[in-house]
Amino acid sequence: FFPGAVLIDQYCNPLSDICLKSVQAQVDDITDKVRKVLRTKNPRHPSLASKAGEVVVPEVELQRQVLDAMNCVLYEQLKYKGNELDYYNSLNSYIHQVLIRRTGIPISLSVLYLTIARQLGVKLEPVNFPSHFLLRWCQGKEGSTDIFDYTYIDAFGKGKQLTVKECEYLIGHHVTEEFYGVVTSKEVLQRMVGNLLNLGKRESTDQSYQLLRDSLDLYLAMYPDNVQHLMLQARLYFHLGIWPEKVLDILQHIQALDPSQHGAVGYLVQHTLEHIERRKEEVGPEVKHRSDEKHKEVCFSIGLIMKHKRYGYNCVIYGWDPACMMGHEWIRNMNVHSLPHGPHQPFYNVLVEDGSCRYAAQENLEHNSEPREIPHPDIGRYFSEFTGFHYLANTELEIRYPEDLELTRATVQKIYSSGKE
């Protein structure tokens, strides 16, 4: 499940340079450090004879030597530790960040620990223990169903080896034997995604909503018929005011899966249809002239490549309003009032390089010093071509923003003619 954990990381961090090969190379480097320590303890240890995946260490005592060397390297030399002070930080769930920051939560540290152990010939297994993910190490016959034939390893607790009773002390209550059993790779990834889902639900900010969207996408890719999460996705899209047609598709799927959801589905269907009808009733495109007094605070124009100051994403502007035009609920959910200029500043419709569409405050945007094409599926709906510095608006956008084209050209000339802002 290590590659799966990296895929989760990549999906939730599309702007970061993350690839399996480079992350695996970092893990391999730690594994080599463990071999070096192991060599000083037992020069003839079988883990030293072969590379990853080519050796199995059958004897328990030889396995113990591997785990002792791992604990020495990870927790004493490299100073890995559980992040108790900032436990609910999403960075703790991303493998590449765990390797950079050398801290994480039980499941992310367990993924790293198990991966290294298996590369050294020691078979550890994931245990979906409540409130605290663990690994188990067989001390008896391989494949035993007796929970007392295993030692349980707490990667969050510096690799401490626990008995069954000590596992219960760890979480403060008794649990049944089923919670000591091994789980599948899919169940491990489900728990990792579930942790991110819970983090996305904790706050109501632009960043947490994006995390919620990403983690819902991942969860529903694994469990496409989960009614609870489908309903959450429909409500999220509805409240963010995005993709009303997608909301209807989700609601139709929910109704087919569980007719008892008729009440909640009906409410969202009604209001989504009203939103679609209002959009259809618009008579022609609204034309926005720069010369209008009410637009004097609008600093940026259509087609400019921008960068978000807080979240770092690259985007292109395809629309703007002189002030935030979203409803009170959206403004409250997105915590717009916490911005220094609140909703009473220009807001921009932007296509983001991760494929999303966002509505960003002027104070959060700045010109991108290294403009590049934005790989968004809707680019062709608004623009005809990319010049190397900005996008040229199509006819529809030119009609709606008749004075933006010249302003965009002038802005690009001013910013990029000298190669810097």
PDB file of C-alpha atoms in Angstrom, residues 140-382:
ATOM      1  CA  GLY A 140       4.176 -17.902  16.595  1.00  0.00           C
ATOM      2  CA  LYS A 141       3.150 -19.926  13.580  1.00  0.00           C
ATOM      3  CA  GLU A 142       2.783 -17.798  10.455  1.00  0.00           C
ATOM      4  CA  GLY A 143      -0.848 -16.999   9.724  1.00  0.00           C
ATOM      5  CA  SER A 144      -1.931 -17.672  13.312  1.00  0.00           C
ATOM      6  CA  THR A 145      -5.392 -16.407  14.278  1.00  0.00           C
ATOM      7  CA  ASP A 146      -4.449 -16.193  17.966  1.00  0.00           C
ATOM      8  CA  ILE A 147      -3.948 -12.510  18.803  1.00  0.00           C
ATOM      9  CA  PHE A 148      -1.531 -13.500  21.580  1.00  0.00           C
ATOM     10  CA  ASP A 149       0.886 -14.956  19.009  1.00  0.00           C
ATOM     11  CA  TYR A 150       1.714 -11.402  17.924  1.00  0.00           C
ATOM     12  CA  THR A 151       3.680  -8.481  19.231  1.00  0.00           C
ATOM     13  CA  TYR A 152       2.149  -5.111  18.304  1.00  0.00           C
ATOM     14  CA  ILE A 153       4.349  -2.235  17.177  1.00  0.00           C
ATOM     15  CA  ASP A 154       3.568   1.445  17.731  1.00  0.00           C
ATOM     16  CA  ALA A 155       5.417   3.395  15.025  1.00  0.00           C
ATOM     17  CA  PHE A 156       4.009   6.626  16.499  1.00  0.00           C
ATOM     18  CA  GLY A 157       5.581   5.670  19.847  1.00  0.00           C
ATOM     19  CA  LYS A 158       9.137   5.210  18.537  1.00  0.00           C
ATOM     20  CA  GLY A 159       8.620   1.584  17.531  1.00  0.00           C
ATOM     21  CA  LYS A 160       7.630   0.406  20.996  1.00  0.00           C
ATOM     22  CA  GLN A 161       6.590  -3.262  21.084  1.00  0.00           C
ATOM     23  CA  LEU A 162       3.312  -3.917  22.900  1.00  0.00           C
ATOM     24  CA  THR A 163       1.353  -6.847  24.258  1.00  0.00           C
ATOM     25  CA  VAL A 164      -2.401  -7.178  23.761  1.00  0.00           C
ATOM     26  CA  LYS A 165      -3.058  -5.621  27.164  1.00  0.00           C
ATOM     27  CA  GLU A 166      -0.647  -2.769  26.523  1.00  0.00           C
ATOM     28  CA  CYS A 167      -2.529  -1.980  23.302  1.00  0.00           C
ATOM     29  CA  GLU A 168      -5.673  -1.526  25.374  1.00  0.00           C
ATOM     30  CA  TYR A 169      -3.838   0.672  27.856  1.00  0.00           C
ATOM     31  CA  LEU A 170      -2.724   2.782  24.882  1.00  0.00           C
ATOM     32  CA  ILE A 171      -6.310   3.776  24.009  1.00  0.00           C
ATOM     33  CA  GLY A 172      -7.771   3.450  27.487  1.00  0.00           C
ATOM     34  CA  HIS A 173     -10.407   0.760  26.972  1.00  0.00           C
ATOM     35  CA  HIS A 174     -10.982  -2.908  26.103  1.00  0.00           C
ATOM     36  CA  VAL A 175     -11.592  -3.951  22.495  1.00  0.00           C
ATOM     37  CA  THR A 176     -12.674  -7.252  20.957  1.00  0.00           C
ATOM     38  CA  GLU A 177     -10.286  -9.581  19.125  1.00  0.00           C
ATOM     39  CA  GLU A 178     -11.442  -8.459  15.668  1.00  0.00           C
ATOM     40  CA  PHE A 179      -9.582  -5.169  16.085  1.00  0.00           C
ATOM     41  CA  TYR A 180      -6.249  -6.998  16.346  1.00  0.00           C
ATOM     42  CA  GLY A 181      -6.658  -8.648  12.950  1.00  0.00           C
ATOM     43  CA  VAL A 182      -4.746  -7.775   9.795  1.00  0.00           C
ATOM     44  CA  VAL A 183      -6.442  -5.464   7.273  1.00  0.00           C
ATOM     45  CA  THR A 184      -6.137  -5.140   3.497  1.00  0.00           C
ATOM     46  CA  SER A 185      -4.273  -2.452   1.601  1.00  0.00           C
ATOM     47  CA  LYS A 186      -7.605  -0.958   0.538  1.00  0.00           C
ATOM     48  CA  GLU A 187      -8.709  -0.670   4.167  1.00  0.00           C
ATOM     49  CA  VAL A 188      -5.437   1.044   5.086  1.00  0.00           C
ATOM     50  CA  LEU A 189      -5.888   3.579   2.278  1.00  0.00           C
ATOM     51  CA  GLN A 190      -9.536   4.040   3.293  1.00  0.00           C
ATOM     52  CA  ARG A 191      -8.427   4.998   6.792  1.00  0.00           C
ATOM     53  CA  MET A 192      -5.819   7.424   5.432  1.00  0.00           C
ATOM     54  CA  VAL A 193      -8.429   9.097   3.229  1.00  0.00           C
ATOM     55  CA  GLY A 194     -10.930   9.041   6.104  1.00  0.00           C
ATOM     56  CA  ASN A 195      -8.470  10.968   8.268  1.00  0.00           C
ATOM     57  CA  LEU A 196      -8.189  13.641   5.575  1.00  0.00           C
ATOM     58  CA  LEU A 197     -11.982  13.765   5.269  1.00  0.00           C
ATOM     59  CA  ASN A 198     -12.288  14.435   8.979  1.00  0.00           C
ATOM     60  CA  LEU A 199      -9.676  17.184   8.765  1.00  0.00           C
ATOM     61  CA  GLY A 200     -11.594  18.774   5.889  1.00  0.00           C
ATOM     62  CA  LYS A 201     -14.730  18.804   8.026  1.00  0.00           C
ATOM     63  CA  ARG A 202     -13.025  20.439  11.012  1.00  0.00           C
ATOM     64  CA  GLU A 203     -12.812  23.956   9.530  1.00  0.00           C
ATOM     65  CA  SER A 204     -14.703  26.133   7.055  1.00  0.00           C
ATOM     66  CA  THR A 205     -11.943  27.678   4.974  1.00  0.00           C
ATOM     67  CA  ASP A 206     -11.044  27.641   1.295  1.00  0.00           C
ATOM     68  CA  GLN A 207      -8.186  25.254   2.046  1.00  0.00           C
ATOM     69  CA  SER A 208     -10.285  22.854   4.138  1.00  0.00           C
ATOM     70  CA  TYR A 209     -13.036  22.793   1.510  1.00  0.00           C
ATOM     71  CA  GLN A 210     -10.466  21.857  -1.125  1.00  0.00           C
ATOM     72  CA  LEU A 211      -9.158  19.085   1.151  1.00  0.00           C
ATOM     73  CA  LEU A 212     -12.729  17.883   1.685  1.00  0.00           C
ATOM     74  CA  ARG A 213     -13.350  17.835  -2.076  1.00  0.00           C
ATOM     75  CA  ASP A 214     -10.122  15.929  -2.772  1.00  0.00           C
ATOM     76  CA  SER A 215     -10.630  13.357  -0.018  1.00  0.00           C
ATOM     77  CA  LEU A 216     -14.257  12.798  -1.037  1.00  0.00           C
ATOM     78  CA  ASP A 217     -13.114  12.164  -4.604  1.00  0.00           C
ATOM     79  CA  LEU A 218     -10.616   9.578  -3.352  1.00  0.00           C
ATOM     80  CA  TYR A 219     -13.056   7.909  -0.975  1.00  0.00           C
ATOM     81  CA  LEU A 220     -15.760   7.626  -3.630  1.00  0.00           C
ATOM     82  CA  ALA A 221     -13.222   6.249  -6.112  1.00  0.00           C
ATOM     83  CA  MET A 222     -12.820   3.316  -3.694  1.00  0.00           C
ATOM     84  CA  TYR A 223     -16.466   3.131  -2.572  1.00  0.00           C
ATOM     85  CA  PRO A 224     -18.573   4.723  -5.346  1.00  0.00           C
ATOM     86  CA  ASP A 225     -21.903   3.647  -3.812  1.00  0.00           C
ATOM     87  CA  ASN A 226     -21.407   4.980  -0.295  1.00  0.00           C
ATOM     88  CA  VAL A 227     -24.589   6.985   0.224  1.00  0.00           C
ATOM     89  CA  GLN A 228     -23.320   8.947   3.226  1.00  0.00           C
ATOM     90  CA  HIS A 229     -20.304  10.302   1.357  1.00  0.00           C
ATOM     91  CA  LEU A 230     -22.236  10.859  -1.862  1.00  0.00           C
ATOM     92  CA  MET A 231     -24.673  13.027   0.085  1.00  0.00           C
ATOM     93  CA  LEU A 232     -21.786  14.930   1.648  1.00  0.00           C
ATOM     94  CA  GLN A 233     -20.320  15.540  -1.807  1.00  0.00           C
ATOM     95  CA  ALA A 234     -23.673  16.771  -3.156  1.00  0.00           C
ATOM     96  CA  ARG A 235     -24.097  19.161  -0.209  1.00  0.00           C
ATOM     97  CA  LEU A 236     -20.539  20.435  -0.580  1.00  0.00           C
ATOM     98  CA  TYR A 237     -20.974  21.221  -4.284  1.00  0.00           C
ATOM     99  CA  PHE A 238     -24.379  22.773  -3.574  1.00  0.00           C
ATOM    100  CA  HIS A 239     -23.116  25.095  -0.830  1.00  0.00           C
ATOM    101  CA  LEU A 240     -20.034  26.092  -2.818  1.00  0.00           C
ATOM    102  CA  GLY A 241     -22.239  26.956  -5.786  1.00  0.00           C
ATOM    103  CA  ILE A 242     -20.300  24.799  -8.246  1.00  0.00           C
ATOM    104  CA  TRP A 243     -21.343  22.265 -10.872  1.00  0.00           C
ATOM    105  CA  PRO A 244     -25.145  22.259 -10.349  1.00  0.00           C
ATOM    106  CA  GLU A 245     -25.514  19.614 -13.072  1.00  0.00           C
ATOM    107  CA  LYS A 246     -23.016  17.440 -11.193  1.00  0.00           C
ATOM    108  CA  VAL A 247     -25.080  17.881  -8.016  1.00  0.00           C
ATOM    109  CA  LEU A 248     -28.152  16.550  -9.848  1.00  0.00           C
ATOM    110  CA  ASP A 249     -26.186  13.542 -11.130  1.00  0.00           C
ATOM    111  CA  ILE A 250     -25.023  12.709  -7.602  1.00  0.00           C
ATOM    112  CA  LEU A 251     -28.529  13.097  -6.174  1.00  0.00           C
ATOM    113  CA  GLN A 252     -29.998  10.849  -8.860  1.00  0.00           C
ATOM    114  CA  HIS A 253     -27.407   8.186  -8.002  1.00  0.00           C
ATOM    115  CA  ILE A 254     -28.219   8.478  -4.283  1.00  0.00           C
ATOM    116  CA  GLN A 255     -31.947   8.115  -4.949  1.00  0.00           C
ATOM    117  CA  ALA A 256     -31.316   4.949  -6.978  1.00  0.00           C
ATOM    118  CA  LEU A 257     -29.134   3.474  -4.229  1.00  0.00           C
ATOM    119  CA  ASP A 258     -31.319   4.400  -1.260  1.00  0.00           C
ATOM    120  CA  PRO A 259     -34.911   5.595  -1.841  1.00  0.00           C
ATOM    121  CA  SER A 260     -35.218   6.390   1.886  1.00  0.00           C
ATOM    122  CA  GLN A 261     -33.062   9.480   1.232  1.00  0.00           C
ATOM    123  CA  HIS A 262     -35.966  11.012  -0.727  1.00  0.00           C
ATOM    124  CA  GLY A 263     -36.473  13.937   1.673  1.00  0.00           C
ATOM    125  CA  ALA A 264     -32.889  15.182   1.707  1.00  0.00           C
ATOM    126  CA  VAL A 265     -32.481  14.493  -2.011  1.00  0.00           C
ATOM    127  CA  GLY A 266     -35.710  16.334  -2.868  1.00  0.00           C
ATOM    128  CA  TYR A 267     -34.648  19.457  -0.967  1.00  0.00           C
ATOM    129  CA  LEU A 268     -31.322  19.699  -2.801  1.00  0.00           C
ATOM    130  CA  VAL A 269     -32.858  18.851  -6.179  1.00  0.00           C
ATOM    131  CA  GLN A 270     -35.424  21.641  -5.816  1.00  0.00           C
ATOM    132  CA  HIS A 271     -32.879  24.309  -4.928  1.00  0.00           C
ATOM    133  CA  THR A 272     -30.362  23.123  -7.522  1.00  0.00           C
ATOM    134  CA  LEU A 273     -32.997  23.283 -10.263  1.00  0.00           C
ATOM    135  CA  GLU A 274     -33.910  26.808  -9.141  1.00  0.00           C
ATOM    136  CA  HIS A 275     -30.250  27.789  -9.465  1.00  0.00           C
ATOM    137  CA  ILE A 276     -30.064  26.325 -12.972  1.00  0.00           C
ATOM    138  CA  GLU A 277     -33.288  28.095 -13.999  1.00  0.00           C
ATOM    139  CA  ARG A 278     -32.046  31.447 -12.729  1.00  0.00           C
ATOM    140  CA  ARG A 279     -28.932  30.988 -14.800  1.00  0.00           C
ATOM    141  CA  LYS A 280     -30.995  30.181 -17.910  1.00  0.00           C
ATOM    142  CA  GLU A 281     -33.172  33.257 -17.421  1.00  0.00           C
ATOM    143  CA  GLU A 282     -30.254  35.612 -17.788  1.00  0.00           C
ATOM    144  CA  VAL A 283     -30.916  37.670 -20.938  1.00  0.00           C
ATOM    145  CA  GLY A 284     -27.621  37.754 -22.784  1.00  0.00           C
ATOM    146  CA  PRO A 285     -24.210  38.226 -21.177  1.00  0.00           C
ATOM    147  CA  GLU A 286     -23.644  41.039 -18.699  1.00  0.00           C
ATOM    148  CA  VAL A 287     -21.208  43.555 -20.189  1.00  0.00           C
ATOM    149  CA  LYS A 288     -18.651  45.006 -17.761  1.00  0.00           C
ATOM    150  CA  HIS A 289     -16.932  48.242 -18.777  1.00  0.00           C
ATOM    151  CA  ARG A 290     -13.703  49.270 -17.092  1.00  0.00           C
ATOM    152  CA  SER A 291     -14.718  52.896 -17.426  1.00  0.00           C
ATOM    153  CA  ASP A 292     -17.654  52.444 -15.039  1.00  0.00           C
ATOM    154  CA  GLU A 293     -17.002  54.136 -11.700  1.00  0.00           C
ATOM    155  CA  LYS A 294     -18.094  51.021  -9.808  1.00  0.00           C
ATOM    156  CA  HIS A 295     -15.264  49.034 -11.446  1.00  0.00           C
ATOM    157  CA  LYS A 296     -12.406  51.385 -10.552  1.00  0.00           C
ATOM    158  CA  GLU A 297     -11.022  49.068  -7.840  1.00  0.00           C
ATOM    159  CA  VAL A 298     -10.633  46.100 -10.220  1.00  0.00           C
ATOM    160  CA  CYS A 299      -6.862  45.736 -10.725  1.00  0.00           C
ATOM    161  CA  PHE A 300      -6.571  42.559 -12.811  1.00  0.00           C
ATOM    162  CA  SER A 301      -8.026  41.607 -16.181  1.00  0.00           C
ATOM    163  CA  ILE A 302      -9.185  38.633 -18.227  1.00  0.00           C
ATOM    164  CA  GLY A 303      -6.480  36.245 -19.428  1.00  0.00           C
ATOM    165  CA  LEU A 304      -3.770  37.144 -16.906  1.00  0.00           C
ATOM    166  CA  ILE A 305      -1.823  34.306 -15.294  1.00  0.00           C
ATOM    167  CA  MET A 306      -1.973  34.781 -11.545  1.00  0.00           C
ATOM    168  CA  LYS A 307      -0.646  33.144  -8.391  1.00  0.00           C
ATOM    169  CA  HIS A 308      -2.561  32.746  -5.131  1.00  0.00           C
ATOM    170  CA  LYS A 309      -0.578  34.329  -2.291  1.00  0.00           C
ATOM    171  CA  ARG A 310      -1.839  31.975   0.434  1.00  0.00           C
ATOM    172  CA  TYR A 311      -2.104  28.628  -1.323  1.00  0.00           C
ATOM    173  CA  GLY A 312       0.456  29.026  -4.093  1.00  0.00           C
ATOM    174  CA  TYR A 313      -1.650  27.722  -6.960  1.00  0.00           C
ATOM    175  CA  ASN A 314      -1.351  29.104 -10.511  1.00  0.00           C
ATOM    176  CA  CYS A 315      -4.488  30.176 -12.339  1.00  0.00           C
ATOM    177  CA  VAL A 316      -5.936  32.282 -15.150  1.00  0.00           C
ATOM    178  CA  ILE A 317      -8.679  34.909 -14.745  1.00  0.00           C
ATOM    179  CA  TYR A 318     -11.830  34.356 -16.797  1.00  0.00           C
ATOM    180  CA  GLY A 319     -14.206  36.729 -15.000  1.00  0.00           C
ATOM    181  CA  TRP A 320     -14.416  39.363 -12.288  1.00  0.00           C
ATOM    182  CA  ASP A 321     -16.875  41.205 -10.072  1.00  0.00           C
ATOM    183  CA  PRO A 322     -16.328  44.580  -8.351  1.00  0.00           C
ATOM    184  CA  ALA A 323     -17.292  42.894  -5.049  1.00  0.00           C
ATOM    185  CA  CYS A 324     -18.108  39.385  -3.869  1.00  0.00           C
ATOM    186  CA  MET A 325     -21.354  38.326  -5.571  1.00  0.00           C
ATOM    187  CA  MET A 326     -21.820  35.005  -3.756  1.00  0.00           C
ATOM    188  CA  GLY A 327     -24.612  34.484  -1.247  1.00  0.00           C
ATOM    189  CA  HIS A 328     -24.398  35.038   2.506  1.00  0.00           C
ATOM    190  CA  GLU A 329     -24.027  31.320   3.189  1.00  0.00           C
ATOM    191  CA  TRP A 330     -21.052  30.978   0.826  1.00  0.00           C
ATOM    192  CA  ILE A 331     -19.415  34.071   2.306  1.00  0.00           C
ATOM    193  CA  ARG A 332     -19.865  32.672   5.807  1.00  0.00           C
ATOM    194  CA  ASN A 333     -18.685  29.167   4.872  1.00  0.00           C
ATOM    195  CA  MET A 334     -15.601  30.491   3.109  1.00  0.00           C
ATOM    196  CA  ASN A 335     -14.817  32.804   6.034  1.00  0.00           C
ATOM    197  CA  VAL A 336     -14.566  35.804   3.685  1.00  0.00           C
ATOM    198  CA  HIS A 337     -15.128  38.281   6.537  1.00  0.00           C
ATOM    199  CA  SER A 338     -11.756  37.276   8.008  1.00  0.00           C
ATOM    200  CA  LEU A 339      -9.999  38.864   5.005  1.00  0.00           C
ATOM    201  CA  PRO A 340      -8.708  42.425   5.649  1.00  0.00           C
ATOM    202  CA  HIS A 341     -10.998  43.792   2.910  1.00  0.00           C
ATOM    203  CA  GLY A 342     -13.742  41.207   3.397  1.00  0.00           C
ATOM    204  CA  PRO A 343     -16.326  40.792   0.625  1.00  0.00           C
ATOM    205  CA  HIS A 344     -16.140  44.487  -0.347  1.00  0.00           C
ATOM    206  CA  GLN A 345     -13.298  44.082  -2.820  1.00  0.00           C
ATOM    207  CA  PRO A 346     -13.042  42.701  -6.379  1.00  0.00           C
ATOM    208  CA  PHE A 347     -13.393  38.920  -6.702  1.00  0.00           C
ATOM    209  CA  TYR A 348     -12.144  36.907  -9.667  1.00  0.00           C
ATOM    210  CA  ASN A 349     -13.329  33.722 -11.370  1.00  0.00           C
ATOM    211  CA  VAL A 350     -10.197  31.673 -12.009  1.00  0.00           C
ATOM    212  CA  LEU A 351      -9.355  28.366 -13.652  1.00  0.00           C
ATOM    213  CA  VAL A 352      -6.752  26.600 -11.497  1.00  0.00           C
ATOM    214  CA  GLU A 353      -4.047  24.264 -12.772  1.00  0.00           C
ATOM    215  CA  ASP A 354      -5.373  21.436 -10.586  1.00  0.00           C
ATOM    216  CA  GLY A 355      -8.568  21.409 -12.674  1.00  0.00           C
ATOM    217  CA  SER A 356     -10.770  23.303 -10.231  1.00  0.00           C
ATOM    218  CA  CYS A 357     -12.653  26.601 -10.666  1.00  0.00           C
ATOM    219  CA  ARG A 358     -12.408  29.092  -7.808  1.00  0.00           C
ATOM    220  CA  TYR A 359     -13.613  32.514  -6.785  1.00  0.00           C
ATOM    221  CA  ALA A 360     -10.655  34.419  -5.347  1.00  0.00           C
ATOM    222  CA  ALA A 361     -10.367  37.751  -3.547  1.00  0.00           C
ATOM    223  CA  GLN A 362      -8.197  40.423  -5.156  1.00  0.00           C
ATOM    224  CA  GLU A 363      -5.989  40.715  -2.076  1.00  0.00           C
ATOM    225  CA  ASN A 364      -5.089  37.021  -2.387  1.00  0.00           C
ATOM    226  CA  LEU A 365      -3.895  37.219  -5.999  1.00  0.00           C
ATOM    227  CA  GLU A 366      -0.661  38.495  -7.541  1.00  0.00           C
ATOM    228  CA  HIS A 367       0.866  38.439 -11.011  1.00  0.00           C
ATOM    229  CA  ASN A 368       2.774  35.244 -11.764  1.00  0.00           C
ATOM    230  CA  SER A 369       6.409  36.116 -12.472  1.00  0.00           C
ATOM    231  CA  GLU A 370       6.795  32.936 -14.549  1.00  0.00           C
ATOM    232  CA  PRO A 371       3.530  32.607 -16.514  1.00  0.00           C
ATOM    233  CA  ARG A 372       2.770  29.246 -18.092  1.00  0.00           C
ATOM    234  CA  GLU A 373      -0.175  27.456 -19.615  1.00  0.00           C
ATOM    235  CA  ILE A 374      -2.901  26.346 -17.214  1.00  0.00           C
ATOM    236  CA  PRO A 375      -3.855  22.689 -17.881  1.00  0.00           C
ATOM    237  CA  HIS A 376      -7.579  23.076 -17.236  1.00  0.00           C
ATOM    238  CA  PRO A 377     -10.323  21.248 -19.187  1.00  0.00           C
ATOM    239  CA  ASP A 378     -12.396  24.467 -19.540  1.00  0.00           C
ATOM    240  CA  ILE A 379      -9.653  26.641 -21.045  1.00  0.00           C
ATOM    241  CA  GLY A 380     -11.164  26.270 -24.520  1.00  0.00           C
ATOM    242  CA  ARG A 381     -14.532  27.568 -23.317  1.00  0.00           C
ATOM    243  CA  TYR A 382     -13.080  30.999 -22.561  1.00  0.00           C
TER     244      TYR A 382
END
